[in-house]
Amino acid sequence: MITAADIKIKKTTSSRISQVDFNDLEFGKIIADHMFLSDYKDGEWSNEHIEPFGDISFTPTILALHYGQMVFEGMKAFRMKDGNVSIFRIQKHYERFMRSLERMCMPVMSYRLFEEGLTNLIKLDQAWVPNSEGSALYIRPFAFASEERFGVKISSEYKYIIFSGPVGPYYDKPLRVKVEDHFIRAAHGGTGSAKCAGNYGASFYPTHLAKMQGFDQVLWTDGSPDLNIEESGTMNVMFVIDGVLVTPPLSDSILDGVTRDSFLTLAHELGIHTQQRTVSALELESALEKNILQEAFGTGTAAVASYIQSIDIKGKDYSVPVPGENGVMTRIKKMLTDIRSGAAPDKYNWNTIIHI
Ligand SMILES: *Cc1c(COP(=O)(O)O)cnc(C)c1O
């Protein structure tokens, strides 16, 4: 068990915040002043501390660099209307992080370690939480194998680190996607439902090829001849077909997105009918031809939701209507934003509030 008192805090003596232009936040570039660290050794997590963000050193032999035991989370903290800060759905991110750690044969940690690490770090760096529309403090907790040894083995030592950085809106343009019918992101029995670094590494080449063809992202399928849709790029994917919000069901090849889950919950509250079921490229094609595909969009912490303007299916390009002000995506996204900012009641206890 750790308590706030166990976290040793070394504050920076020279904050970098005055050098940051909060009106021009390039995604993933700017890092807040501090980071949280903990080490796993001799069967337990210990040495919880916060220090100024900076380089860490290790030898080229650490196991993570060779065999890929490395998992992460992506979360956000928001500036609320009253000036306080809310961290979104800590519990749900914790549960997923533990599942990712388990899948990669890495040690889990107590909820307390996860939560106290986050809240103490964000409290210290609260000035970095931006307050303009669509912006947030992105938080990156991650863990990797740090045992120094090059022989193949399960590491017996790990490092857990959290850092954060202010971000503006992620995608500012609608997405052109293609149904990827050669490469797959994840297979049944694989690591697709774990947020492990290697999943991203393996997705880059197909995504790069798609970009050379003029697309922004690929729509991943399950690799079956039916081309059942799984995700869009690094987001979960949702379709509005004939008034129903449809998304592929969770499986071990689909990442259990916190935004996906929040959208489904809020759709229910708004009285929008939802279905978690298999959607094939063939069904999409026929819905597009019948003009009953009303919206298509990806969901994820970084972008919240970004809409798909065209889908290429086996070389044929279909355009998808733009979600309007009263569209499903727009309504749910607004409700989610309102809950995070305190403009709407937090009925589901999604916010952990840091009082400033
Ligand atoms: C992180 C991630 C998502 C989105 O999850 P959120 O919790 O909503 O951010 C979707 N797909 C993949 C592959 C991911 O890694």
Short mmCIF file of C-alpha atoms and ligand atoms in Angstrom, two decimals:
data_model
loop_
_atom_site.label_atom_id
_atom_site.label_comp_id
_atom_site.label_asym_id
_atom_site.label_seq_id
_atom_site.Cartn_x
_atom_site.Cartn_y
_atom_site.Cartn_z
CA MET A 1 0.00 0.00 0.00
CA ILE A 2 1.25 3.42 -0.80
CA THR A 3 -0.08 6.69 0.46
CA ALA A 4 0.63 10.19 -0.70
CA ALA A 5 3.16 10.44 2.09
CA ASP A 6 5.17 7.60 0.53
CA ILE A 7 5.65 9.45 -2.72
CA LYS A 8 8.84 11.45 -2.51
CA ILE A 9 8.47 14.64 -4.50
CA LYS A 10 11.35 16.60 -5.96
CA LYS A 11 10.01 19.75 -7.57
CA THR A 12 11.58 21.50 -10.50
CA THR A 13 13.37 24.74 -9.73
CA SER A 14 12.73 26.14 -13.21
CA SER A 15 9.31 25.48 -14.72
CA ARG A 16 9.20 25.43 -18.50
CA ILE A 17 5.56 26.54 -18.66
CA SER A 18 6.24 30.16 -19.61
CA GLN A 19 7.93 28.98 -22.84
CA VAL A 20 4.78 27.21 -24.04
CA ASP A 21 2.33 28.74 -26.49
CA PHE A 22 -0.96 27.22 -25.34
CA ASN A 23 -2.68 28.46 -28.50
CA ASP A 24 -0.45 26.31 -30.69
CA LEU A 25 -0.08 22.89 -29.10
CA GLU A 26 1.40 20.36 -31.46
CA PHE A 27 0.13 16.94 -30.38
CA GLY A 28 2.65 14.93 -28.41
CA LYS A 29 5.41 17.49 -28.42
CA ILE A 30 5.14 19.46 -25.19
CA ILE A 31 5.78 17.80 -21.83
CA ALA A 32 4.77 19.11 -18.42
CA ASP A 33 7.37 19.76 -15.71
CA HIS A 34 7.28 16.49 -13.75
CA MET A 35 7.11 12.72 -14.05
CA PHE A 36 6.15 9.94 -11.68
CA LEU A 37 8.31 6.82 -11.42
CA SER A 38 8.23 3.47 -9.67
CA ASP A 39 10.42 0.38 -9.93
CA TYR A 40 9.48 -3.28 -9.80
CA LYS A 41 12.16 -5.42 -8.20
CA ASP A 42 12.25 -8.49 -5.95
CA GLY A 43 8.56 -9.11 -6.56
CA GLU A 44 7.15 -5.70 -5.68
CA TRP A 45 6.60 -2.17 -6.89
CA SER A 46 8.46 0.36 -4.79
CA ASN A 47 10.44 3.59 -4.89
CA GLU A 48 7.44 5.73 -5.89
CA HIS A 49 8.61 9.23 -6.55
CA ILE A 50 8.04 12.35 -8.60
CA GLU A 51 10.92 14.29 -10.12
CA PRO A 52 11.44 16.90 -12.83
CA PHE A 53 10.77 15.43 -16.29
CA GLY A 54 14.03 14.50 -17.95
CA ASP A 55 16.21 11.78 -19.43
CA ILE A 56 16.61 8.44 -17.74
CA SER A 57 19.51 6.15 -18.48
CA PHE A 58 19.77 2.40 -18.89
CA THR A 59 22.04 -0.04 -20.70
CA PRO A 60 21.30 -1.23 -24.25
CA THR A 61 20.62 -4.69 -22.83
CA ILE A 62 17.36 -3.94 -21.03
CA LEU A 63 14.85 -6.58 -22.06
CA ALA A 64 12.14 -4.18 -23.26
CA LEU A 65 14.37 -3.07 -26.14
CA HIS A 66 14.78 -6.62 -27.42
CA TYR A 67 11.65 -8.58 -26.61
CA GLY A 68 9.04 -5.86 -26.38
CA GLN A 69 7.52 -6.14 -22.92
CA MET A 70 6.10 -2.64 -22.94
CA VAL A 71 2.54 -1.47 -22.35
CA PHE A 72 0.95 1.93 -21.98
CA GLU A 73 -2.20 3.91 -21.34
CA GLY A 74 -3.50 7.15 -22.80
CA MET A 75 -5.72 9.31 -20.59
CA LYS A 76 -6.71 12.91 -20.23
CA ALA A 77 -7.26 15.57 -17.57
CA PHE A 78 -9.57 18.48 -18.32
CA ARG A 79 -9.96 22.02 -17.05
CA MET A 80 -13.45 22.34 -15.61
CA LYS A 81 -15.69 25.38 -15.83
CA ASP A 82 -15.05 26.17 -12.16
CA GLY A 83 -11.26 26.03 -12.61
CA ASN A 84 -10.80 22.61 -11.02
CA VAL A 85 -9.27 19.70 -12.94
CA SER A 86 -10.97 16.40 -13.73
CA ILE A 87 -9.14 13.19 -14.65
CA PHE A 88 -11.36 10.98 -16.80
CA ARG A 89 -12.27 7.39 -15.83
CA ILE A 90 -9.21 6.37 -13.80
CA GLN A 91 -10.81 3.07 -12.77
CA LYS A 92 -11.52 1.96 -16.32
CA HIS A 93 -8.01 2.86 -17.50
CA TYR A 94 -6.56 1.04 -14.50
CA GLU A 95 -8.47 -2.15 -15.30
CA ARG A 96 -7.32 -2.09 -18.91
CA PHE A 97 -3.72 -1.36 -17.92
CA MET A 98 -3.77 -4.39 -15.63
CA ARG A 99 -5.13 -6.58 -18.45
CA SER A 100 -2.40 -5.30 -20.78
CA LEU A 101 0.29 -6.01 -18.16
CA GLU A 102 -1.05 -9.52 -17.61
CA ARG A 103 -1.16 -10.31 -21.33
CA MET A 104 2.48 -9.25 -21.69
CA CYS A 105 3.46 -11.29 -18.62
CA MET A 106 4.29 -8.15 -16.63
CA PRO A 107 3.47 -7.54 -12.95
CA VAL A 108 0.21 -5.80 -12.07
CA MET A 109 0.07 -3.01 -9.49
CA SER A 110 -2.41 -1.89 -6.85
CA TYR A 111 -5.16 0.56 -7.75
CA ARG A 112 -3.71 2.76 -5.10
CA LEU A 113 -0.32 3.01 -6.82
CA PHE A 114 -1.97 3.86 -10.14
CA GLU A 115 -4.38 6.39 -8.70
CA GLU A 116 -2.01 8.10 -6.26
CA GLY A 117 0.69 8.36 -8.90
CA LEU A 118 -1.71 10.04 -11.30
CA THR A 119 -3.42 12.39 -8.89
CA ASN A 120 -0.22 13.55 -7.20
CA LEU A 121 1.48 14.18 -10.53
CA ILE A 122 -1.45 16.07 -12.02
CA LYS A 123 -1.92 18.10 -8.84
CA LEU A 124 1.70 19.20 -9.09
CA ASP A 125 1.45 20.01 -12.82
CA GLN A 126 -2.13 21.35 -12.73
CA ALA A 127 -1.10 24.66 -14.32
CA TRP A 128 -0.36 22.66 -17.48
CA VAL A 129 -4.02 21.66 -17.95
CA PRO A 130 -5.17 23.95 -20.79
CA ASN A 131 -8.62 25.47 -20.84
CA SER A 132 -9.41 26.22 -24.47
CA GLU A 133 -12.06 24.29 -26.38
CA GLY A 134 -10.98 20.77 -27.33
CA SER A 135 -7.71 20.94 -25.42
CA ALA A 136 -6.64 18.80 -22.46
CA LEU A 137 -3.66 17.48 -20.57
CA TYR A 138 -2.80 14.12 -22.15
CA ILE A 139 -1.43 11.62 -19.62
CA ARG A 140 0.83 8.74 -20.56
CA PRO A 141 1.36 5.99 -17.95
CA PHE A 142 3.59 3.17 -19.23
CA ALA A 143 5.69 0.25 -18.03
CA PHE A 144 8.59 -1.63 -19.56
CA ALA A 145 10.99 -4.47 -18.82
CA SER A 146 14.17 -3.02 -17.33
CA GLU A 147 16.18 -6.08 -16.38
CA GLU A 148 19.67 -5.84 -17.88
CA ARG A 149 20.17 -9.03 -19.78
CA PHE A 150 20.02 -10.03 -23.43
CA GLY A 151 19.07 -13.67 -23.08
CA VAL A 152 15.39 -14.28 -23.89
CA LYS A 153 13.42 -14.39 -20.67
CA ILE A 154 10.54 -12.81 -18.84
CA SER A 155 11.99 -9.76 -17.16
CA SER A 156 12.14 -9.77 -13.38
CA GLU A 157 12.46 -5.97 -13.21
CA TYR A 158 10.25 -3.21 -14.60
CA LYS A 159 9.89 0.54 -14.59
CA TYR A 160 6.58 2.37 -14.41
CA ILE A 161 6.52 6.01 -15.48
CA ILE A 162 3.81 8.63 -15.92
CA PHE A 163 4.30 11.91 -17.74
CA SER A 164 1.84 14.34 -19.27
CA GLY A 165 1.62 17.10 -21.82
CA PRO A 166 -0.94 19.68 -22.97
CA VAL A 167 -2.66 18.95 -26.29
CA GLY A 168 -5.06 20.77 -28.56
CA PRO A 169 -7.69 19.09 -30.77
CA TYR A 170 -6.13 15.99 -32.40
CA TYR A 171 -7.49 15.66 -35.91
CA ASP A 172 -8.71 18.77 -37.55
CA LYS A 173 -9.78 17.15 -40.76
CA PRO A 174 -12.26 14.42 -41.63
CA LEU A 175 -10.77 11.02 -42.38
CA ARG A 176 -10.44 9.20 -45.66
CA VAL A 177 -10.06 5.51 -44.89
CA LYS A 178 -9.66 2.26 -46.79
CA VAL A 179 -10.74 -1.20 -45.79
CA GLU A 180 -7.38 -2.97 -45.41
CA ASP A 181 -7.78 -6.33 -47.12
CA HIS A 182 -4.20 -7.59 -46.92
CA PHE A 183 -2.62 -6.71 -43.58
CA ILE A 184 -4.26 -7.19 -40.19
CA ARG A 185 -3.62 -5.37 -36.91
CA ALA A 186 -4.49 -8.21 -34.58
CA ALA A 187 -5.50 -11.85 -34.66
CA HIS A 188 -7.64 -13.94 -32.34
CA GLY A 189 -5.38 -15.21 -29.60
CA GLY A 190 -2.92 -12.38 -30.20
CA THR A 191 -2.29 -9.14 -28.35
CA GLY A 192 -4.84 -6.87 -30.05
CA SER A 193 -6.78 -6.16 -26.87
CA ALA A 194 -3.63 -5.20 -24.94
CA LYS A 195 -2.30 -1.68 -25.28
CA CYS A 196 1.21 -2.87 -26.06
CA ALA A 197 3.78 -0.92 -28.03
CA GLY A 198 4.32 -3.67 -30.59
CA ASN A 199 0.75 -3.40 -31.88
CA TYR A 200 1.54 0.13 -32.95
CA GLY A 201 4.91 -0.79 -34.47
CA ALA A 202 3.25 -3.49 -36.56
CA SER A 203 0.50 -1.16 -37.79
CA PHE A 204 2.84 1.52 -39.14
CA TYR A 205 3.83 -0.15 -42.42
CA PRO A 206 0.28 -0.83 -43.68
CA THR A 207 -0.74 2.66 -42.54
CA HIS A 208 2.23 4.17 -44.35
CA LEU A 209 1.24 2.37 -47.57
CA ALA A 210 -2.34 3.60 -47.21
CA LYS A 211 -1.09 7.16 -46.73
CA MET A 212 0.96 6.91 -49.93
CA GLN A 213 -2.32 6.03 -51.66
CA GLY A 214 -3.93 9.16 -50.29
CA PHE A 215 -5.77 7.76 -47.25
CA ASP A 216 -5.49 8.96 -43.66
CA GLN A 217 -6.10 5.65 -41.92
CA VAL A 218 -7.00 2.04 -42.58
CA LEU A 219 -10.13 0.23 -41.47
CA TRP A 220 -8.73 -2.97 -39.96
CA THR A 221 -10.57 -6.22 -40.51
CA ASP A 222 -10.39 -9.61 -38.84
CA GLY A 223 -8.59 -11.04 -41.87
CA SER A 224 -11.49 -13.35 -42.76
CA PRO A 225 -12.89 -13.43 -46.31
CA ASP A 226 -15.93 -11.53 -44.98
CA LEU A 227 -13.66 -8.60 -44.03
CA ASN A 228 -15.36 -8.00 -40.71
CA ILE A 229 -14.45 -4.52 -39.55
CA GLU A 230 -12.53 -4.19 -36.29
CA GLU A 231 -11.04 -0.74 -35.75
CA SER A 232 -10.08 2.42 -37.59
CA GLY A 233 -6.38 3.20 -37.27
CA THR A 234 -5.72 3.46 -33.55
CA MET A 235 -9.36 4.16 -32.76
CA ASN A 236 -12.45 2.09 -32.24
CA VAL A 237 -14.95 2.52 -35.04
CA MET A 238 -18.67 3.29 -34.99
CA PHE A 239 -21.29 3.49 -37.72
CA VAL A 240 -24.79 4.89 -37.76
CA ILE A 241 -26.76 2.55 -39.98
CA ASP A 242 -30.44 3.34 -40.44
CA GLY A 243 -30.57 5.24 -37.15
CA VAL A 244 -28.77 2.59 -35.10
CA LEU A 245 -25.29 3.14 -33.60
CA VAL A 246 -23.37 0.01 -34.56
CA THR A 247 -19.89 -0.98 -33.37
CA PRO A 248 -17.99 -4.28 -33.58
CA PRO A 249 -18.23 -6.35 -30.38
CA LEU A 250 -15.19 -6.53 -28.07
CA SER A 251 -12.94 -9.52 -28.55
CA ASP A 252 -9.28 -10.33 -27.99
CA SER A 253 -8.45 -8.58 -31.26
CA ILE A 254 -10.20 -5.31 -30.45
CA LEU A 255 -8.99 -2.77 -27.92
CA ASP A 256 -11.57 -2.05 -25.22
CA GLY A 257 -11.65 1.72 -25.69
CA VAL A 258 -12.71 3.91 -22.79
CA THR A 259 -14.16 6.39 -25.29
CA ARG A 260 -16.04 3.56 -27.04
CA ASP A 261 -17.55 2.48 -23.75
CA SER A 262 -18.44 6.08 -22.83
CA PHE A 263 -20.10 6.64 -26.21
CA LEU A 264 -22.22 3.50 -25.84
CA THR A 265 -23.28 4.54 -22.34
CA LEU A 266 -24.20 8.07 -23.43
CA ALA A 267 -25.98 6.85 -26.57
CA HIS A 268 -28.20 4.80 -24.30
CA GLU A 269 -28.92 7.85 -22.16
CA LEU A 270 -29.80 9.90 -25.26
CA GLY A 271 -32.22 7.21 -26.38
CA ILE A 272 -30.11 6.20 -29.38
CA HIS A 273 -30.42 2.52 -30.19
CA THR A 274 -27.04 0.71 -30.12
CA GLN A 275 -25.79 -2.64 -31.37
CA GLN A 276 -22.46 -4.29 -30.67
CA ARG A 277 -22.27 -6.72 -33.51
CA THR A 278 -20.20 -7.87 -36.46
CA VAL A 279 -20.14 -5.43 -39.40
CA SER A 280 -18.59 -6.68 -42.62
CA ALA A 281 -17.22 -4.61 -45.49
CA LEU A 282 -19.99 -6.15 -47.59
CA GLU A 283 -22.66 -4.81 -45.23
CA LEU A 284 -20.99 -1.38 -45.29
CA GLU A 285 -20.96 -1.45 -49.06
CA SER A 286 -24.61 -2.33 -49.29
CA ALA A 287 -25.54 0.29 -46.65
CA LEU A 288 -23.58 2.88 -48.63
CA GLU A 289 -25.34 1.89 -51.84
CA LYS A 290 -28.75 2.10 -50.15
CA ASN A 291 -27.81 5.44 -48.55
CA ILE A 292 -28.51 4.14 -45.05
CA LEU A 293 -24.97 4.60 -43.76
CA GLN A 294 -25.57 7.94 -42.07
CA GLU A 295 -22.33 8.42 -40.13
CA ALA A 296 -18.99 6.72 -39.63
CA PHE A 297 -16.44 7.80 -37.03
CA GLY A 298 -13.54 6.68 -34.90
CA THR A 299 -13.40 7.08 -31.12
CA GLY A 300 -10.34 7.37 -28.89
CA THR A 301 -8.92 9.45 -26.07
CA ALA A 302 -6.65 11.49 -28.33
CA ALA A 303 -9.26 12.61 -30.85
CA VAL A 304 -12.43 11.87 -28.79
CA ALA A 305 -14.29 11.31 -32.09
CA SER A 306 -13.34 12.05 -35.66
CA TYR A 307 -15.60 11.44 -38.56
CA ILE A 308 -14.90 9.44 -41.65
CA GLN A 309 -15.71 11.21 -44.89
CA SER A 310 -14.96 8.38 -47.29
CA ILE A 311 -14.45 4.63 -47.23
CA ASP A 312 -12.61 2.73 -49.92
CA ILE A 313 -13.80 -0.85 -50.28
CA LYS A 314 -11.74 -3.00 -52.64
CA GLY A 315 -10.70 -0.01 -54.71
CA LYS A 316 -14.11 1.64 -54.84
CA ASP A 317 -14.42 4.94 -53.01
CA TYR A 318 -17.68 5.75 -51.22
CA SER A 319 -18.42 9.01 -49.53
CA VAL A 320 -20.09 9.10 -46.13
CA PRO A 321 -22.36 11.97 -45.02
CA VAL A 322 -20.87 14.53 -42.63
CA PRO A 323 -22.36 14.23 -39.12
CA GLY A 324 -24.43 17.38 -38.59
CA GLU A 325 -25.12 19.36 -35.42
CA ASN A 326 -27.92 16.94 -34.58
CA GLY A 327 -25.97 13.90 -35.67
CA VAL A 328 -25.23 11.04 -33.32
CA MET A 329 -21.49 11.69 -33.12
CA THR A 330 -21.89 15.40 -32.46
CA ARG A 331 -24.54 14.94 -29.77
CA ILE A 332 -22.62 12.27 -27.86
CA LYS A 333 -19.33 14.13 -28.16
CA LYS A 334 -20.93 17.27 -26.75
CA MET A 335 -22.44 15.39 -23.84
CA LEU A 336 -19.08 13.80 -23.05
CA THR A 337 -17.33 17.18 -23.20
CA ASP A 338 -19.99 18.66 -20.91
CA ILE A 339 -19.55 15.90 -18.33
CA ARG A 340 -15.79 16.40 -18.31
CA SER A 341 -16.03 20.16 -17.91
CA GLY A 342 -18.70 20.00 -15.25
CA ALA A 343 -21.33 21.60 -17.54
CA ALA A 344 -23.42 18.39 -17.25
CA PRO A 345 -23.83 16.19 -14.15
CA ASP A 346 -21.33 13.35 -13.75
CA LYS A 347 -23.93 10.60 -13.24
CA TYR A 348 -21.51 7.75 -13.76
CA ASN A 349 -18.73 9.04 -11.50
CA TRP A 350 -16.29 9.27 -14.38
CA ASN A 351 -14.45 12.34 -13.11
CA THR A 352 -11.80 12.32 -10.40
CA ILE A 353 -11.69 15.96 -9.40
CA ILE A 354 -8.55 17.69 -8.30
CA HIS A 355 -9.54 20.80 -6.38
CA ILE A 356 -7.36 23.71 -7.24
C1 LIG B 1 -6.01 3.23 -27.20
C2 LIG B 1 -6.68 2.58 -28.37
C3 LIG B 1 -8.03 2.82 -28.69
C4 LIG B 1 -8.89 3.84 -28.00
O1 LIG B 1 -9.04 3.62 -26.64
P1 LIG B 1 -9.49 4.83 -25.70
O2 LIG B 1 -9.48 4.25 -24.34
O3 LIG B 1 -10.83 5.27 -26.14
O4 LIG B 1 -8.46 5.89 -25.89
C5 LIG B 1 -8.58 2.10 -29.74
N1 LIG B 1 -7.86 1.22 -30.45
C6 LIG B 1 -6.56 0.97 -30.18
C7 LIG B 1 -5.83 -0.02 -30.99
C8 LIG B 1 -5.93 1.64 -29.13
O5 LIG B 1 -4.64 1.39 -28.88
#
